[in-house]
XYZ file of C-alpha atoms in Angstrom:
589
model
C -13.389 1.963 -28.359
C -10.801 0.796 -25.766
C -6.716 1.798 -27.152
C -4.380 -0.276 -24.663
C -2.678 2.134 -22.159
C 0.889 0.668 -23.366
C 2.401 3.210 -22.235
C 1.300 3.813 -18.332
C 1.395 -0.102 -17.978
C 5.255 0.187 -19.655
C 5.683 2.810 -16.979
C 3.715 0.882 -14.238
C 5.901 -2.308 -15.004
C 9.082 -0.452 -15.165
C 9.005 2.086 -12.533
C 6.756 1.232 -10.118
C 6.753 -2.276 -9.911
C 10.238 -3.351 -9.951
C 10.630 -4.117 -13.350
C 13.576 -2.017 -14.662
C 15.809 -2.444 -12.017
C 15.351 -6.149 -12.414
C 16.124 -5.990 -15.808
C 19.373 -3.741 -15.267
C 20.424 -6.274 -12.763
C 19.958 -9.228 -15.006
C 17.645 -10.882 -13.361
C 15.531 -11.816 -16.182
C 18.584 -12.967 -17.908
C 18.853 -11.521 -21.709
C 15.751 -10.287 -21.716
C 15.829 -6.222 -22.022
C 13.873 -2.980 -21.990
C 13.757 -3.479 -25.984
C 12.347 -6.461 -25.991
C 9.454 -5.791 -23.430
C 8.208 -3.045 -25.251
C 7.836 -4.583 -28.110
C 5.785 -7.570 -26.555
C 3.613 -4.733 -25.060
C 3.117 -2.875 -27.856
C 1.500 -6.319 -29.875
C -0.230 -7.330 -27.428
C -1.788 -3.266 -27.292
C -2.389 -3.326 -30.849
C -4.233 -7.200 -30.652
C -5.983 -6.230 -28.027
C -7.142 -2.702 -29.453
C -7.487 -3.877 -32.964
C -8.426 -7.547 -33.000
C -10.124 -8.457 -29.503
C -12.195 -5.423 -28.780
C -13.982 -4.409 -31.908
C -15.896 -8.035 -31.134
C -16.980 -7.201 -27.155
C -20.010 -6.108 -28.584
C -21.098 -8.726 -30.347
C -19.875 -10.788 -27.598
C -22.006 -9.007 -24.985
C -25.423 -8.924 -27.028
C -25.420 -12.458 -28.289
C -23.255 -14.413 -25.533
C -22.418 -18.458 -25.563
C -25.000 -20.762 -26.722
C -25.673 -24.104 -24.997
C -27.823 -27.375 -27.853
C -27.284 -30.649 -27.449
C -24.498 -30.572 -24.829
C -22.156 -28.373 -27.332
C -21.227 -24.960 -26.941
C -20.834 -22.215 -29.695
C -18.993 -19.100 -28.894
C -20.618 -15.767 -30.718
C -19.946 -15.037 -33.902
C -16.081 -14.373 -34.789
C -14.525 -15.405 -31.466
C -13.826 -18.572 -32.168
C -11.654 -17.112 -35.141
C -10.239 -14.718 -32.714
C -8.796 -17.790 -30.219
C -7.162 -18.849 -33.505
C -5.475 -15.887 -34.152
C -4.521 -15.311 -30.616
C -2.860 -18.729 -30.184
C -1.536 -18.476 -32.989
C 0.564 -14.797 -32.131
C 1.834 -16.912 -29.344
C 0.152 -15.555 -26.561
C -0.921 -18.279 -24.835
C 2.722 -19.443 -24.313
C 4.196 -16.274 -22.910
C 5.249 -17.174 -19.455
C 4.528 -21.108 -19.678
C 7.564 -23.480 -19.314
C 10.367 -23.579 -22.124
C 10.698 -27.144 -21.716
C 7.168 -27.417 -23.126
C 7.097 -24.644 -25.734
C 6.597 -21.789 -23.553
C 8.260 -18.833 -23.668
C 9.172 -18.633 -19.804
C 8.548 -14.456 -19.818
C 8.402 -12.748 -16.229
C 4.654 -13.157 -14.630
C 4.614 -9.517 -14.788
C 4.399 -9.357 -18.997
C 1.605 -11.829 -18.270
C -0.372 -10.037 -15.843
C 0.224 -7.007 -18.493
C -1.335 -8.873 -21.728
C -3.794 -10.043 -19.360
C -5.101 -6.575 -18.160
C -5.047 -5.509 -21.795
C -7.230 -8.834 -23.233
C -9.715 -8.334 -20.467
C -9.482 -4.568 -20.986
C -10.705 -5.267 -24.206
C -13.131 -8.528 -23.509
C -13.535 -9.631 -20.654
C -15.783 -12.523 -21.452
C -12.943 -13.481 -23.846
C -9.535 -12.586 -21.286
C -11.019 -15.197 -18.687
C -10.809 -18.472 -21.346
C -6.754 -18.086 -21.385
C -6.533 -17.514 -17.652
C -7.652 -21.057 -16.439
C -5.625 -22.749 -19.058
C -2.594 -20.887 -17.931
C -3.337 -21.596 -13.951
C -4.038 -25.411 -15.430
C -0.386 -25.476 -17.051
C 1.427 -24.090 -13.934
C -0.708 -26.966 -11.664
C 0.031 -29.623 -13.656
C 4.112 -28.617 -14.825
C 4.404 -28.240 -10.650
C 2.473 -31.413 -9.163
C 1.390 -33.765 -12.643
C 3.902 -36.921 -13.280
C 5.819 -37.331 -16.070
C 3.803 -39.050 -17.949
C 1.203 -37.009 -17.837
C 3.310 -34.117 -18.271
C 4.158 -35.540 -21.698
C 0.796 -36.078 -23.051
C -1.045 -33.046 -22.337
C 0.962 -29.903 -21.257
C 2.501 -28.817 -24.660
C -0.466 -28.506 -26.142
C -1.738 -26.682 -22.940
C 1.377 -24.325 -23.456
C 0.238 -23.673 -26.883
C -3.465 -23.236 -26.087
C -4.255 -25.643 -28.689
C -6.188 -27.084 -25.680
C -7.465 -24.886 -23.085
C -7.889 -26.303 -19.496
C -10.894 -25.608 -16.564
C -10.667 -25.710 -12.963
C -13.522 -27.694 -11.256
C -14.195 -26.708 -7.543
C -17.901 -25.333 -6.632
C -20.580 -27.835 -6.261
C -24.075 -26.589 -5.467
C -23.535 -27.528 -1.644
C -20.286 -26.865 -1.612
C -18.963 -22.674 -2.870
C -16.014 -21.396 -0.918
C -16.361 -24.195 1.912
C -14.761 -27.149 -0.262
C -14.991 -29.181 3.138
C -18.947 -30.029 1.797
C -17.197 -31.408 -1.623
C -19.255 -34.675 -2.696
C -17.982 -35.391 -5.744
C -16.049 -39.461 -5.774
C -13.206 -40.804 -7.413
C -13.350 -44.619 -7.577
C -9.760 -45.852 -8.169
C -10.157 -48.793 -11.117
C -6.770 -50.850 -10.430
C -5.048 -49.676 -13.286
C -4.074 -46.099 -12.523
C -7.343 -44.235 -13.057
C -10.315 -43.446 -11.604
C -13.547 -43.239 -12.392
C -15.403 -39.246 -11.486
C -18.749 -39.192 -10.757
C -20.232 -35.941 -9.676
C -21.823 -32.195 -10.470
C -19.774 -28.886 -10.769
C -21.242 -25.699 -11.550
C -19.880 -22.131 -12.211
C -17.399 -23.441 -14.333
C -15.842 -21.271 -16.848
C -15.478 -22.638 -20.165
C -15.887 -25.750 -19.018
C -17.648 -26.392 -22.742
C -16.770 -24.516 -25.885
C -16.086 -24.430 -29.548
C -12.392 -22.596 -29.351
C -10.162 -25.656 -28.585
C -10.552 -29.525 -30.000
C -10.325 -30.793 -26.444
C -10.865 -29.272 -22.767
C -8.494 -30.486 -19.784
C -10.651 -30.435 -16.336
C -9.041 -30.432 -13.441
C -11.629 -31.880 -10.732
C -11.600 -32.160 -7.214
C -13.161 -35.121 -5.805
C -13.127 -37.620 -2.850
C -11.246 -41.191 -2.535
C -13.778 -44.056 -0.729
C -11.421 -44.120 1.930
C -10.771 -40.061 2.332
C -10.563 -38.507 5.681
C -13.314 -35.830 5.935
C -12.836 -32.187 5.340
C -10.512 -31.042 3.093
C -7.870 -33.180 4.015
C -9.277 -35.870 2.049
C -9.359 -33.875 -1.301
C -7.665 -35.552 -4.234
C -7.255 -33.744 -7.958
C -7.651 -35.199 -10.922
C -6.900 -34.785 -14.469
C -10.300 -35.143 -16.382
C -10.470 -34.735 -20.135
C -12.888 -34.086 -22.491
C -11.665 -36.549 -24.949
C -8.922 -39.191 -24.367
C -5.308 -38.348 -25.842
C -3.623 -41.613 -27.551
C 0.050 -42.177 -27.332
C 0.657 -40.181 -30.678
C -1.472 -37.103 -28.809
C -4.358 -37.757 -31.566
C -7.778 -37.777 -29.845
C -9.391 -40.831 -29.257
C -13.277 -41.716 -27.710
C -15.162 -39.109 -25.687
C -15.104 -39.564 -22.200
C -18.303 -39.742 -19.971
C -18.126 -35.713 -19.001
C -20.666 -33.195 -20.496
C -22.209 -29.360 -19.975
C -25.925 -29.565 -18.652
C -26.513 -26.408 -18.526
C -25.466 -22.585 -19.022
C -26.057 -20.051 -16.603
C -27.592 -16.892 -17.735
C -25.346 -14.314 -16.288
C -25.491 -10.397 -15.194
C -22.533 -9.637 -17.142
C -19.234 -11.684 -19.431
C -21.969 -13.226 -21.119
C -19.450 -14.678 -24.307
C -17.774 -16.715 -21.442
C -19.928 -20.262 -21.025
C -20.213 -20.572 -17.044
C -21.477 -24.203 -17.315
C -23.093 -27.232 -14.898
C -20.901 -29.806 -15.722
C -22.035 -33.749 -15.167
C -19.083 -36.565 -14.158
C -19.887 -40.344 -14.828
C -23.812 -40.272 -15.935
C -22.820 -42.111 -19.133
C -22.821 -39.218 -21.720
C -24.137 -40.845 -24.699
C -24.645 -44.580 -23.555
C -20.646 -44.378 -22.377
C -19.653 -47.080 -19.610
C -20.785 -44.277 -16.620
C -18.019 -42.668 -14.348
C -15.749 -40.215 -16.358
C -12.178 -41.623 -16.236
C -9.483 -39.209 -14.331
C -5.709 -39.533 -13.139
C -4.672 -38.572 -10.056
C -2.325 -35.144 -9.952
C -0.023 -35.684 -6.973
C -0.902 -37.720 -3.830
C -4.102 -38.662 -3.056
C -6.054 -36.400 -0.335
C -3.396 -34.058 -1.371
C -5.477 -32.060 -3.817
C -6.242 -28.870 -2.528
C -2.556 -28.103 -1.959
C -2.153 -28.675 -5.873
C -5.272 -27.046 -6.812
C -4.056 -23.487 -4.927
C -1.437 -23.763 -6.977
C -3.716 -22.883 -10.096
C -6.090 -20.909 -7.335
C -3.226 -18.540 -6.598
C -2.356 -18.104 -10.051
C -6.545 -17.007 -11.017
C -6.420 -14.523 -8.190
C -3.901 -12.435 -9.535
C -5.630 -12.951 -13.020
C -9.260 -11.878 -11.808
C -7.455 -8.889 -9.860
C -6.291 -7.513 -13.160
C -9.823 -8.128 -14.631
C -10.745 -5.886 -12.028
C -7.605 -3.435 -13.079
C -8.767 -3.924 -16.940
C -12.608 -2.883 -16.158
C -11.489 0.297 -14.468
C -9.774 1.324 -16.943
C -11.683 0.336 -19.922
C -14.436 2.244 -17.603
C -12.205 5.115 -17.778
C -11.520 5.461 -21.108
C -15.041 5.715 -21.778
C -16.064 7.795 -19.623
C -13.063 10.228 -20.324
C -14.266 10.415 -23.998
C -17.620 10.955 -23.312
C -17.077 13.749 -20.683
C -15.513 15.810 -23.260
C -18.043 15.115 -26.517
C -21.256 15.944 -24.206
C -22.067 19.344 -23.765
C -24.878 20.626 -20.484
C -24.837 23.848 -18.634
C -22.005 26.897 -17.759
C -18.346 26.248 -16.278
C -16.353 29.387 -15.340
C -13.213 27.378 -16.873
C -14.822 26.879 -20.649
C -14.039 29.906 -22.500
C -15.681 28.444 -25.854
C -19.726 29.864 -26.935
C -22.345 27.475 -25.832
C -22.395 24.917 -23.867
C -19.049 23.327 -21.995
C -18.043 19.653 -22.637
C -18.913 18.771 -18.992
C -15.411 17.604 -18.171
C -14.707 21.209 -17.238
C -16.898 21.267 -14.581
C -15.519 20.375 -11.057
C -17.766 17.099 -10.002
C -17.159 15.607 -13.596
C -13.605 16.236 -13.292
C -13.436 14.504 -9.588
C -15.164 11.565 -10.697
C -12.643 10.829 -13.340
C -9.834 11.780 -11.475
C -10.975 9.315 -8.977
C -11.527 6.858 -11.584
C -7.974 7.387 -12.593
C -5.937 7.184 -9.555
C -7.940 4.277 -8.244
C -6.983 2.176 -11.435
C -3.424 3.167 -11.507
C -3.450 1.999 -7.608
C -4.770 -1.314 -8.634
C -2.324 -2.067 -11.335
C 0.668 -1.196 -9.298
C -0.573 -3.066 -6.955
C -1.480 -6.113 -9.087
C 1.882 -5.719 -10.780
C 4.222 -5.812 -7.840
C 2.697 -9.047 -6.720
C 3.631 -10.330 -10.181
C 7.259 -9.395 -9.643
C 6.742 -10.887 -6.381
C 6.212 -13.842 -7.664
C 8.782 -13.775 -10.409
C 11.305 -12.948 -8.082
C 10.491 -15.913 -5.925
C 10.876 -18.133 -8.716
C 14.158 -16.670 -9.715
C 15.800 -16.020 -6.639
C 17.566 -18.569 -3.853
C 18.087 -18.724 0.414
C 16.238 -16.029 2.352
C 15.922 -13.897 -0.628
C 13.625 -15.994 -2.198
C 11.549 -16.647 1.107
C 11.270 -12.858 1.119
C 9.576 -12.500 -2.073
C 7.495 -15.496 -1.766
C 6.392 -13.404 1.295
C 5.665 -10.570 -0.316
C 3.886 -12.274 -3.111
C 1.610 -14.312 -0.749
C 1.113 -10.540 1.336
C 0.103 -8.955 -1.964
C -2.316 -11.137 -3.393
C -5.489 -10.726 -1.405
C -4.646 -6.769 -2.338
C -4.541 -7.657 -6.035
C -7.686 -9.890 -6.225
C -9.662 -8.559 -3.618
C -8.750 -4.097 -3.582
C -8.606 -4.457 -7.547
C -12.026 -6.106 -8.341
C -13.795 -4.096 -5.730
C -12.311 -0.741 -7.461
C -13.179 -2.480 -11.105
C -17.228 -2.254 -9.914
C -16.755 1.435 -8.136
C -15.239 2.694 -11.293
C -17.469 1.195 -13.670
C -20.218 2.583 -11.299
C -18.642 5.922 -11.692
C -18.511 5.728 -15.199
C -22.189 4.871 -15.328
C -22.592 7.824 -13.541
C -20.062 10.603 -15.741
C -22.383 9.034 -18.071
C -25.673 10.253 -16.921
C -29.153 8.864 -18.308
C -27.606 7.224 -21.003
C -25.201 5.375 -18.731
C -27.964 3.509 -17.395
C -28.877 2.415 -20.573
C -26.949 -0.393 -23.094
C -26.424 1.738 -25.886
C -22.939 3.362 -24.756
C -21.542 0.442 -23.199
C -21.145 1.801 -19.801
C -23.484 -0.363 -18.030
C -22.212 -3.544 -19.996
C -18.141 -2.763 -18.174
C -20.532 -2.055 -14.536
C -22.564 -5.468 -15.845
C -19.109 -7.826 -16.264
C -17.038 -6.040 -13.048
C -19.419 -7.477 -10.670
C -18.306 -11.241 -11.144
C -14.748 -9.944 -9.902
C -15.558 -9.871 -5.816
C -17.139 -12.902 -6.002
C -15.301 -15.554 -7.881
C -11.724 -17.316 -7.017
C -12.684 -16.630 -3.234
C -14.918 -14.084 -2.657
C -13.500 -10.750 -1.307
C -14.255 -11.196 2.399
C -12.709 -14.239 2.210
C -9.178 -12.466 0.685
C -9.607 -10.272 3.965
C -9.726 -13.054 6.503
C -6.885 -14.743 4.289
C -4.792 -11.166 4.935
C -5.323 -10.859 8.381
C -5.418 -14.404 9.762
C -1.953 -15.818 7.565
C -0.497 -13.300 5.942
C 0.083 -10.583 8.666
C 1.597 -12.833 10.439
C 4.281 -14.187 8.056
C 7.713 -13.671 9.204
C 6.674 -13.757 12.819
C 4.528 -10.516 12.260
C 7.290 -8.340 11.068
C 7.249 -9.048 7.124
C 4.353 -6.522 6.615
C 6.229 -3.764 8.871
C 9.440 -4.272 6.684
C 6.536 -3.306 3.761
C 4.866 -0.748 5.099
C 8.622 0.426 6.293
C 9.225 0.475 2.413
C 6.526 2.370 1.946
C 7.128 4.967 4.452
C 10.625 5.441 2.737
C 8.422 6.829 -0.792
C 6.929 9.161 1.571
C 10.470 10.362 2.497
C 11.851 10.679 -0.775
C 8.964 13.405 -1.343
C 9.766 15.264 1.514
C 13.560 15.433 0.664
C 12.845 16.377 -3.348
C 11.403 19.356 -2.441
C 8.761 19.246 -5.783
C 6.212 22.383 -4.858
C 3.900 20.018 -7.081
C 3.494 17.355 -4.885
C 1.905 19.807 -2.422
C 0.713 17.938 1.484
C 1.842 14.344 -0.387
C 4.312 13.461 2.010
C 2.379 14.755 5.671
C -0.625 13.053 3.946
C 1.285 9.606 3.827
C 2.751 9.815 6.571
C -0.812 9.636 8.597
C -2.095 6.908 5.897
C 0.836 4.794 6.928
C 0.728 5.389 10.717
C -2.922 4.722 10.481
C -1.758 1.443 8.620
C 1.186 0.528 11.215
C -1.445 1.102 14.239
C -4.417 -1.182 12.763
C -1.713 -4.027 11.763
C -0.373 -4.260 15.214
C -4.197 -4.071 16.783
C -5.207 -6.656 14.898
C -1.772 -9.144 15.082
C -2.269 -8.632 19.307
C -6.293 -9.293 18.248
C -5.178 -12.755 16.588
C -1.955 -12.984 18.842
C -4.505 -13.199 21.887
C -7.257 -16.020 20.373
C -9.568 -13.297 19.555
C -10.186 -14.452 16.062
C -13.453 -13.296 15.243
C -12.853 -10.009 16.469
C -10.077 -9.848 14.043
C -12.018 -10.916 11.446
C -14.917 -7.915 12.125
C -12.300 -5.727 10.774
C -10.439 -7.982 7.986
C -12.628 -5.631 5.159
C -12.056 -2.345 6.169
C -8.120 -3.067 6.522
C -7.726 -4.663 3.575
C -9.032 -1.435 1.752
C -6.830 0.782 4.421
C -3.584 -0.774 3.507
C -4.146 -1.288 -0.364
C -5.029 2.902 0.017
C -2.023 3.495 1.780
C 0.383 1.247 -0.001
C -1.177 3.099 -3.715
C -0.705 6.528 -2.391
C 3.101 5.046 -1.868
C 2.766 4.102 -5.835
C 1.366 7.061 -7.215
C 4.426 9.161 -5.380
C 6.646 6.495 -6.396
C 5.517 7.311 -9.876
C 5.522 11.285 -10.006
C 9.034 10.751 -8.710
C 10.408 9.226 -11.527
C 8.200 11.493 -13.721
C 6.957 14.950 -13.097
C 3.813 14.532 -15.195
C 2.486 12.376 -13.164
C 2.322 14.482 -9.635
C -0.586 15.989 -10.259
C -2.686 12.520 -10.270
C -1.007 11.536 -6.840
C -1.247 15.038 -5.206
C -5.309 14.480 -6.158
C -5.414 11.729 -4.458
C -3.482 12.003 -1.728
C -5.312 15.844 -0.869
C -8.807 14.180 -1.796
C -8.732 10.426 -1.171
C -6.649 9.278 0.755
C -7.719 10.624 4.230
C -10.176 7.575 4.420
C -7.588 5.242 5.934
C -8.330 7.380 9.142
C -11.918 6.415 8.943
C -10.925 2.650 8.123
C -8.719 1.998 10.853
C -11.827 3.315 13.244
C -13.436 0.661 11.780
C -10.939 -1.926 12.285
C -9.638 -0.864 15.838
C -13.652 0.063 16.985
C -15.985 -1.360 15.087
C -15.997 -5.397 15.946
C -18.177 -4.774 19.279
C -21.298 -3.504 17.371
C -20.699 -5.521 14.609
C -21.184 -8.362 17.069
C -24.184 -6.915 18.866
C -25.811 -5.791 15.369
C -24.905 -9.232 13.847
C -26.941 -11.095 16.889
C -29.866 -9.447 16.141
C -29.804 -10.401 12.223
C -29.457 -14.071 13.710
C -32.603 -14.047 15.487
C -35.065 -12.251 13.060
């Protein structure tokens, strides 16, 4: 049974991150050390106690789709209830609308821990959030009024509506029309599918956001609009009034997070003998839409990179446990009679140690884009551009390094496992089953990479990532100088996973600096892994420096692991020119 980490994420907040200093500087205003703990410590104990014990049930009997209404398995619908009701919805939503305005990086925390726990269930919260930050940044007043409260509160929960079956990750092929009526709304007619929660039994009403096309919209995705699309109309006393003309079709039968209803939803095919087109209003300016909709975009892809970070170490848990209940063969190191608990032998004991250090990279990855992003919202002038930065440099790490590590440590654990790993009754193939949504959804990993290379290396004219990989070269130097026997070839390892770093950035800014885009792009992948490697083995000293117990995990993986970024920049620097020739021969068989 998953027990919330509180303490390594307390650490990994604190430490690590940023968080602490922040805190002594008064950033955050009143809020203190005290006060954070506590929040993590509930939201451990809900997560342990309340959410997991039904991931299970969750898992075996998933969300049912009759007669265009969707029922949640057994007990979750309870468990929304509760969970609303400890406030947890509201954590870092806007004050002025009931929210408790908390740093992003205590809701990046509860949000590992709830998908730790569920992820079928973690995902539900994390649109509605992204929905409330959309619509408090780009909505109008009045709309403002009527529906984000109750947003805040998760009373209501809210979707995002993007994919179309012609249309995934290229929104350019979007079909989906918005007729404007003459009196401030518009009528939506259209299909979206892969869209999470888009029907369900844990909330009264459902808030859609939808993209969809104006008669007179330029082509491409500059003539996206957004709209505000709800389930049921809210009267001016916020009771709910008439269904509107917007149902689920259909529920996709999924790999893995089968308690989370991934539905085909239908716009304006009169649901139920309803005047046909479902009514919207506009958020923002018209053909404006996708710049509002990243908004809420940006916001998932931190959220899905700390599903990935909550797989991994559910993943790890488990497989911890079970390496030291089973019991096969001899190991030198067991002194006991009979056979040794297999976590004493060697290959066992590298698995999990790789298992280990790769989620610990992933959260302190994940959470110093959060206090990225807080600081951006906090701060003013140049400091403020800095952050926002570093935020936008760290997010394709945090979505795309931390759900690609969520799938090769659930794999692992299928494999400390054994037989029975491949098999549902321990649960390790359900965590490997869920973790491989992660690299595809909110922009599908390649996707982050080409996002990395082609706009965010170049922020700042080029030299904000040097003034971060500078950073991290300055961890590698407060190694040196401590002079900790424990930390053993840390530092000289670093040191060469940083220069390999500093010479594939500047290859590939001349690359993009010189119009060679697609050559570039051949080796987006490989340095996006090299630089979330690099910039981890930075964490993981950060973090034995400011506490001895933890050297041993970062000597591991800087002696073991971290020696691939050598390989990876060969494949950035060398590896576009067969790529190319390779990839011409795939076109023509």
């Amino acid at each position: 049974m998953y027990r919330a980490p509180v303490e390594d994420i307390a650490f990994t907040l604190k430490q690590v991150a940023g968080l602490k200093a922040a805190l002594d500087a008064g950033i955050f205003g009143d809020l203190g050390e005290h006060l954070v703990d506590a929040i993590l410590a509930e939201a451990g104990r809900f997560a342990s106690e309340e959410v997991a014990p039904l991931y299970k049930i969750g898992d075996e009997q998933g969300a049912v789709l009759k007669d265009a209404a969707v029922t949640t398995p057994p007990g979750w619908k309870e468990l929304y209830r509760r969970w609303i009701e400890g406030g947890w919805n509201a954590l870092s939503g806007p004050e002025e609308f009931g929210g408790q305005g908390l740093p992003t990086m205590l809701g990046v925390a509860a949000l590992e821990m709830w998908n730790s726990a569920a992820m079928a269930f973690g995902i539900g919260p994390t649109l509605t959030m992204g929905a409330v930050e959309a619509l408090d940044k780009h909505a109008s007043e009045d709309l403002k009024a009527k529906y984000l409260a109750k947003l805040v509160s998760g009373e209501w929960m809210g979707t995002m509506n993007l994919t179309e079956p012609q249309a995934g990750s290229d929104l350019a092929a979007l079909r989906s029309r918005a007729e404007p009526v003459g009196d401030g709304t518009y009528r939506i007619f259209g299909q979206k599918i892969f869209i999470t929660y888009g029907e369900h039994d844990f909330t009264d009403n459902i808030v859609h956001l939808v993209l969809a096309r104006l008669p007179d919209a330029p082509a491409g995705t500059r003539g996206i609009s957004l709209f505000l699309v709800p389930k049921f109309f809210v009267n001016d006393d916020g009771s709910l009034g008439a269904r509107n003309d917007v149902f689920c079709s259909g529920l996709e039968h999924k790999l893995g997070i089968h308690a989370s209803p991934t539905c085909t939803m239908i716009y304006g095919d009169g649901f139920r003998g309803s005047a046909p087109g479902a009514v919207g209003w506009l958020i923002g300016e018209e053909n404006k839409g996708l710049a509002c909709m990243f908004t809420m975009m940006n916001n998932a892809r931190l959220a899905v990179g700390m599903q990935g970070v909550a797989v991994a170490e559910t993943a790890t848990q488990k497989a911890i446990a079970y390496a030291n209940e089973r019991r096969q063969g001899k190991a030198s190191a067991y002194s006991g009679s009979g056979m040794a608990p297999i976590v004493h032998h060697p290959d066992v004991q590298r698995n999990l140690l790789t298992m280990k250090a790769l989620t610990q990279i992933a959260r302190s990855i994940s959470y110093s884009c959060a206090h990225a992003l807080d600081r951006a919202r906090v701060g003013h002038g140049e400091a403020a551009a800095k952050w926002h930065d570093r935020a936008s440099l760290l997010t394709p790490l945090a979505k795309a390094f931390s759900t690609d590590i969520g799938v090769e440590v659930a794999s692992l654990g299928v494999q400390v496992h054994g037989g029975v790993g491949f098999i549902e009754e321990t649960g390790a193939a359900a965590l490997y089953r869920d973790a491989r949504i992660a690299p595809i959804y909110e922009g599908t990993n390649g996707i982050q990479a080409i996002d990395l290379v082609a706009r965010k290396l170049p922020l700042g004219g080029g030299e904000h990532v040097h003034s971060y990989i500078g950073e991290l070269k300055a961890v590698a130097d407060a190694v040196r100088t401590s002079k900790i026997d424990g930390f053993g070839r840390t530092a000289d390892n670093l040191d060469r996973a940083l220069a390999d770093l500093d010479e594939a950035t500047r290859f590939l800014q001349k690359l993009t600096a010189d119009g060679k885009a697609d050559a570039a792009m051949a080796g987006a992948t490989p340095y996006l892994r090299l630089i979330s490697l690099a910039a981890g083995g930075a964490y993981l000293a950060q973090g034995g420096l400011a506490d001895r117990d933890r050297i041993a995990l970062c000597r591991f993986f800087a002696e073991n692991l971290l020696g691939e970024t050598r390989a990876l920049k060969d494949r950035v620097i060398g590896g576009a020119e067969s790529l190319a020739v390779a990839g011409k021969a795939l076109i023509s068989a």
